[in-house]
Amino acid sequence: MNHLPQAWGRPRDDVYGPYDASYLQSGHPQTHTKSPIVTGTSVLAVKFQDGVVIAADNLASYGSLARFTDVKRLRPFNSKCIVGFGGDVSDMQYLDRLLNSLDVVENYSSEGHSLNAKNLHTYLSKVMYKRRSEINPLWNQMLVAGLDGDDKPFLSSIDLLGTTFSSPTLATGFGAHLAQPLLRKVADDESKVAGVTKERAIEAVKECMKVLFYRDARSLDRYSIAIITKEGGVELKEDEQLEGQSWAFAETIRGYGRTQEV
Amino acid sequence: MFRNNYDNDSVTFSPQGRIFQVEYASEAVKQGSVVVGIASKTHTVLVALKRNAEELSSYQKKVIGIDEHFGIALAGLASDARVLSNFMKQQALASKMTYGRPIPLERIVAQIGDRAQTSTQVYGKRPYGVGLLIAGVDETGPHLFEFQPSGMTQEMIACAIGARSQMARTYLERHLDEFADASRDELIKHGLLALKESLSQDKELTVDNASVGVTGLAQDGKRKIESFKLYDGGEVAPLLEAALESAEPASGDTTVEGESMEVDT
């Protein structure tokens, strides 16, 4: 045994010649995500009388740096549902590929059957729970919007632990704190959904996107918005601009690093 | 001295292009007691004739519920059918767990078809010695499928497999046009009468040897389904009664007429 720990437990080079390590796994250590790297912020969604509206901005941040300003975080699935991703962007891209392969399998295996938003949500929740059980979670929170088996509006959330919950209005990330209370003014209860028009829902979501841009330092004024209805299917617009901004309130803010006027 | 050299395994073709092991497996199906399946626009029924190995034994199960929305009827080796039905139960449950969706019938049938085909092409395996009728309802309505040991599957309007099933098929062919719009009760009746056709002279349908399985779309809501219901033993009595009654009157009338004529002479 010599002083090099790398050689311990292996045939001695001076006796057997150089050690052939080619059969060993060249491998790197197995790594698990312990924190997200490139992240997307809030996703917002509201149910209305005959559909769902969902929105997310087009920013992927690298820490506090606004690194990528053209990242689409709303992903349509089989022209019936939308998945909105918050959290890690690379994990979002993995899930995107996973959903793609699911879609291919679904389309090849039989006609006349397609997964609705509820089926998709169940599937994603199992994927997320499996990964968290391996202690290697996919660092996302997702909103699934679409129609269920009875063509009723469907909206539900899944997070990195596989936890699911649903509500007439949902928001992830910073929006869960800032936008959700505002959205609840539109519909705070399942029974109110029937009284919410499409226009009202869109207006509320757009307003919340604006409020989030004012106050969330990881947000952007360009965003994607999708409306899912039975009649219109999925209408997805991926390059929208926030309208009617007013920064007048900023003048009154004191502190937070702003130069102090004495 | 004329030994068949081409039936030792299921992967060897005979010079005539046949695979004897697969053909022998189909013979096993023909030895099983008869099962009948029919599909209408709203329902599917499976009807089976059960056999008991001896007077003291119970009757062999012929109709098995797999999931809420479908079931199977078997003809041939019951133990092979058990392997397939356990597999189908697992797949149906997996679909429910991962997607919250009842498995589409076309898909589960394709899966057992693929499994059965594999055993006709891999050395050391043997084909399943059982034929199945798979009947149920999914998103796209009621379906009836036939499965054979070769791995062949096809969708049917009505079908009968097993011993003496030709007689039942003849009945089904004669009444083909009535099935699509038949009600639940009419469909069961057709199933039982088709089964009755295939019975040998000394046998008749009883509560002990008849099994009926029914699935369908529920009458109230369009989307909801009527879950698979298996009628066995005493439960079959009213169904049998209704079916045999409807078949009798014609012959009943003639005997009455015959008697009256006798009185006249």
mmCIF file of C-alpha atoms in Angstrom, chain A residues 92-242:
data_model
loop_
_atom_site.group_PDB
_atom_site.id
_atom_site.type_symbol
_atom_site.label_atom_id
_atom_site.label_comp_id
_atom_site.label_asym_id
_atom_site.label_seq_id
_atom_site.Cartn_x
_atom_site.Cartn_y
_atom_site.Cartn_z
ATOM 1 C CA MET A 92 -39.912 22.578 -17.003
ATOM 2 C CA GLN A 93 -38.092 21.592 -20.188
ATOM 3 C CA TYR A 94 -37.762 18.021 -18.901
ATOM 4 C CA LEU A 95 -41.493 17.896 -18.180
ATOM 5 C CA ASP A 96 -42.138 19.373 -21.615
ATOM 6 C CA ARG A 97 -40.295 16.449 -23.222
ATOM 7 C CA LEU A 98 -42.089 14.006 -20.938
ATOM 8 C CA LEU A 99 -45.482 15.411 -21.966
ATOM 9 C CA ASN A 100 -44.401 15.277 -25.584
ATOM 10 C CA SER A 101 -43.646 11.568 -25.362
ATOM 11 C CA LEU A 102 -46.916 11.000 -23.493
ATOM 12 C CA ASP A 103 -48.752 12.785 -26.289
ATOM 13 C CA VAL A 104 -47.065 10.624 -28.936
ATOM 14 C CA VAL A 105 -47.949 7.401 -27.092
ATOM 15 C CA GLU A 106 -51.540 8.560 -26.603
ATOM 16 C CA ASN A 107 -51.962 9.387 -30.268
ATOM 17 C CA TYR A 108 -50.465 6.158 -31.526
ATOM 18 C CA SER A 109 -52.252 3.719 -29.234
ATOM 19 C CA SER A 110 -55.895 4.394 -30.082
ATOM 20 C CA GLU A 111 -58.329 6.743 -31.716
ATOM 21 C CA GLY A 112 -61.096 8.695 -30.065
ATOM 22 C CA HIS A 113 -59.472 8.778 -26.642
ATOM 23 C CA SER A 114 -57.598 11.806 -25.422
ATOM 24 C CA LEU A 115 -56.493 12.850 -21.981
ATOM 25 C CA ASN A 116 -58.459 15.750 -20.549
ATOM 26 C CA ALA A 117 -57.098 18.337 -18.144
ATOM 27 C CA LYS A 118 -58.112 16.276 -15.142
ATOM 28 C CA ASN A 119 -56.307 13.159 -16.432
ATOM 29 C CA LEU A 120 -53.233 15.245 -17.211
ATOM 30 C CA HIS A 121 -53.274 16.755 -13.742
ATOM 31 C CA THR A 122 -53.480 13.318 -12.120
ATOM 32 C CA TYR A 123 -50.580 12.108 -14.257
ATOM 33 C CA LEU A 124 -48.380 15.107 -13.441
ATOM 34 C CA SER A 125 -49.116 14.783 -9.737
ATOM 35 C CA LYS A 126 -47.870 11.166 -9.833
ATOM 36 C CA VAL A 127 -44.720 12.210 -11.694
ATOM 37 C CA MET A 128 -43.997 14.931 -9.141
ATOM 38 C CA TYR A 129 -44.699 12.691 -6.158
ATOM 39 C CA LYS A 130 -42.469 9.943 -7.540
ATOM 40 C CA ARG A 131 -39.607 12.376 -7.940
ATOM 41 C CA ARG A 132 -39.993 13.846 -4.498
ATOM 42 C CA SER A 133 -40.014 10.301 -3.083
ATOM 43 C CA GLU A 134 -36.653 9.724 -4.751
ATOM 44 C CA ILE A 135 -35.564 12.868 -2.901
ATOM 45 C CA ASN A 136 -34.861 14.399 -6.301
ATOM 46 C CA PRO A 137 -37.819 16.678 -6.912
ATOM 47 C CA LEU A 138 -38.658 18.526 -10.086
ATOM 48 C CA TRP A 139 -38.513 22.085 -8.774
ATOM 49 C CA ASN A 140 -41.777 23.377 -10.171
ATOM 50 C CA GLN A 141 -45.234 24.410 -9.279
ATOM 51 C CA MET A 142 -47.685 23.903 -12.094
ATOM 52 C CA LEU A 143 -51.212 24.975 -12.843
ATOM 53 C CA VAL A 144 -53.216 22.714 -15.144
ATOM 54 C CA ALA A 145 -56.071 24.478 -16.900
ATOM 55 C CA GLY A 146 -58.626 23.032 -19.275
ATOM 56 C CA LEU A 147 -61.828 21.049 -19.279
ATOM 57 C CA ASP A 148 -62.625 17.879 -17.338
ATOM 58 C CA GLY A 149 -64.420 14.740 -18.562
ATOM 59 C CA ASP A 150 -67.778 16.506 -18.454
ATOM 60 C CA ASP A 151 -66.428 19.531 -20.379
ATOM 61 C CA LYS A 152 -66.629 21.624 -17.211
ATOM 62 C CA PRO A 153 -63.852 24.155 -16.526
ATOM 63 C CA PHE A 154 -60.954 22.534 -14.665
ATOM 64 C CA LEU A 155 -58.139 24.232 -12.777
ATOM 65 C CA SER A 156 -55.761 22.631 -10.324
ATOM 66 C CA SER A 157 -52.248 22.945 -8.947
ATOM 67 C CA ILE A 158 -49.326 20.544 -8.410
ATOM 68 C CA ASP A 159 -46.109 21.396 -6.617
ATOM 69 C CA LEU A 160 -42.675 19.840 -6.246
ATOM 70 C CA LEU A 161 -43.886 17.575 -3.436
ATOM 71 C CA GLY A 162 -46.752 16.192 -5.456
ATOM 72 C CA THR A 163 -49.255 18.140 -3.373
ATOM 73 C CA THR A 164 -52.373 19.052 -5.289
ATOM 74 C CA PHE A 165 -55.189 21.471 -4.649
ATOM 75 C CA SER A 166 -57.729 23.359 -6.659
ATOM 76 C CA SER A 167 -59.697 26.553 -6.391
ATOM 77 C CA PRO A 168 -61.648 28.849 -8.739
ATOM 78 C CA THR A 169 -58.555 31.074 -8.848
ATOM 79 C CA LEU A 170 -54.954 29.958 -8.458
ATOM 80 C CA ALA A 171 -51.537 31.586 -8.515
ATOM 81 C CA THR A 172 -48.012 30.250 -8.044
ATOM 82 C CA GLY A 173 -44.850 31.868 -6.731
ATOM 83 C CA PHE A 174 -44.998 35.557 -5.819
ATOM 84 C CA GLY A 175 -48.490 35.650 -7.275
ATOM 85 C CA ALA A 176 -49.682 33.241 -4.595
ATOM 86 C CA HIS A 177 -49.073 36.067 -2.115
ATOM 87 C CA LEU A 178 -49.891 39.120 -4.158
ATOM 88 C CA ALA A 179 -52.338 38.122 -6.892
ATOM 89 C CA GLN A 180 -54.411 35.418 -5.231
ATOM 90 C CA PRO A 181 -56.172 37.820 -2.812
ATOM 91 C CA LEU A 182 -57.002 40.101 -5.748
ATOM 92 C CA LEU A 183 -58.246 37.236 -7.884
ATOM 93 C CA ARG A 184 -60.486 36.017 -5.075
ATOM 94 C CA LYS A 185 -62.470 39.213 -5.484
ATOM 95 C CA VAL A 186 -63.600 37.760 -8.813
ATOM 96 C CA ALA A 187 -64.546 34.331 -7.452
ATOM 97 C CA ASP A 188 -63.760 33.234 -3.907
ATOM 98 C CA ASP A 189 -65.949 30.173 -4.082
ATOM 99 C CA GLU A 190 -66.821 27.487 -6.611
ATOM 100 C CA SER A 191 -70.439 28.658 -6.635
ATOM 101 C CA LYS A 192 -69.396 32.110 -7.909
ATOM 102 C CA VAL A 193 -67.701 30.755 -11.040
ATOM 103 C CA ALA A 194 -70.968 30.532 -12.962
ATOM 104 C CA GLY A 195 -71.365 34.312 -12.594
ATOM 105 C CA VAL A 196 -67.911 35.202 -13.941
ATOM 106 C CA THR A 197 -67.782 36.169 -17.609
ATOM 107 C CA LYS A 198 -64.811 35.506 -19.862
ATOM 108 C CA GLU A 199 -64.132 39.250 -20.152
ATOM 109 C CA ARG A 200 -64.179 39.705 -16.389
ATOM 110 C CA ALA A 201 -61.737 36.827 -15.896
ATOM 111 C CA ILE A 202 -59.316 38.089 -18.550
ATOM 112 C CA GLU A 203 -59.442 41.604 -17.138
ATOM 113 C CA ALA A 204 -58.691 40.337 -13.625
ATOM 114 C CA VAL A 205 -55.741 38.255 -14.788
ATOM 115 C CA LYS A 206 -54.290 41.124 -16.826
ATOM 116 C CA GLU A 207 -54.679 43.487 -13.888
ATOM 117 C CA CYS A 208 -52.866 41.038 -11.619
ATOM 118 C CA MET A 209 -50.046 40.604 -14.150
ATOM 119 C CA LYS A 210 -49.622 44.373 -13.984
ATOM 120 C CA VAL A 211 -49.620 44.487 -10.196
ATOM 121 C CA LEU A 212 -47.065 41.693 -10.174
ATOM 122 C CA PHE A 213 -44.850 43.567 -12.602
ATOM 123 C CA TYR A 214 -44.994 46.596 -10.288
ATOM 124 C CA ARG A 215 -43.929 44.689 -7.205
ATOM 125 C CA ASP A 216 -42.252 41.383 -8.202
ATOM 126 C CA ALA A 217 -38.608 42.044 -9.066
ATOM 127 C CA ARG A 218 -38.438 38.712 -10.974
ATOM 128 C CA SER A 219 -41.240 39.588 -13.383
ATOM 129 C CA LEU A 220 -41.516 40.977 -16.895
ATOM 130 C CA ASP A 221 -43.963 43.136 -18.826
ATOM 131 C CA ARG A 222 -44.178 40.651 -21.701
ATOM 132 C CA TYR A 223 -46.361 37.660 -21.021
ATOM 133 C CA SER A 224 -48.323 34.725 -22.432
ATOM 134 C CA ILE A 225 -52.037 34.274 -21.897
ATOM 135 C CA ALA A 226 -54.331 31.413 -22.842
ATOM 136 C CA ILE A 227 -58.109 31.035 -22.808
ATOM 137 C CA ILE A 228 -59.587 27.546 -22.845
ATOM 138 C CA THR A 229 -63.275 27.058 -23.624
ATOM 139 C CA LYS A 230 -65.330 24.198 -25.002
ATOM 140 C CA GLU A 231 -66.335 26.211 -28.071
ATOM 141 C CA GLY A 232 -63.062 27.978 -28.836
ATOM 142 C CA GLY A 233 -60.613 25.269 -27.746
ATOM 143 C CA VAL A 234 -57.267 26.692 -26.642
ATOM 144 C CA GLU A 235 -56.474 30.274 -27.668
ATOM 145 C CA LEU A 236 -52.846 30.891 -26.742
ATOM 146 C CA LYS A 237 -51.136 34.242 -27.222
ATOM 147 C CA GLU A 238 -47.442 34.127 -26.378
ATOM 148 C CA ASP A 239 -46.174 37.659 -26.852
ATOM 149 C CA GLU A 240 -48.449 40.100 -25.053
ATOM 150 C CA GLN A 241 -47.405 43.458 -23.653
ATOM 151 C CA LEU A 242 -48.695 44.843 -20.353
#
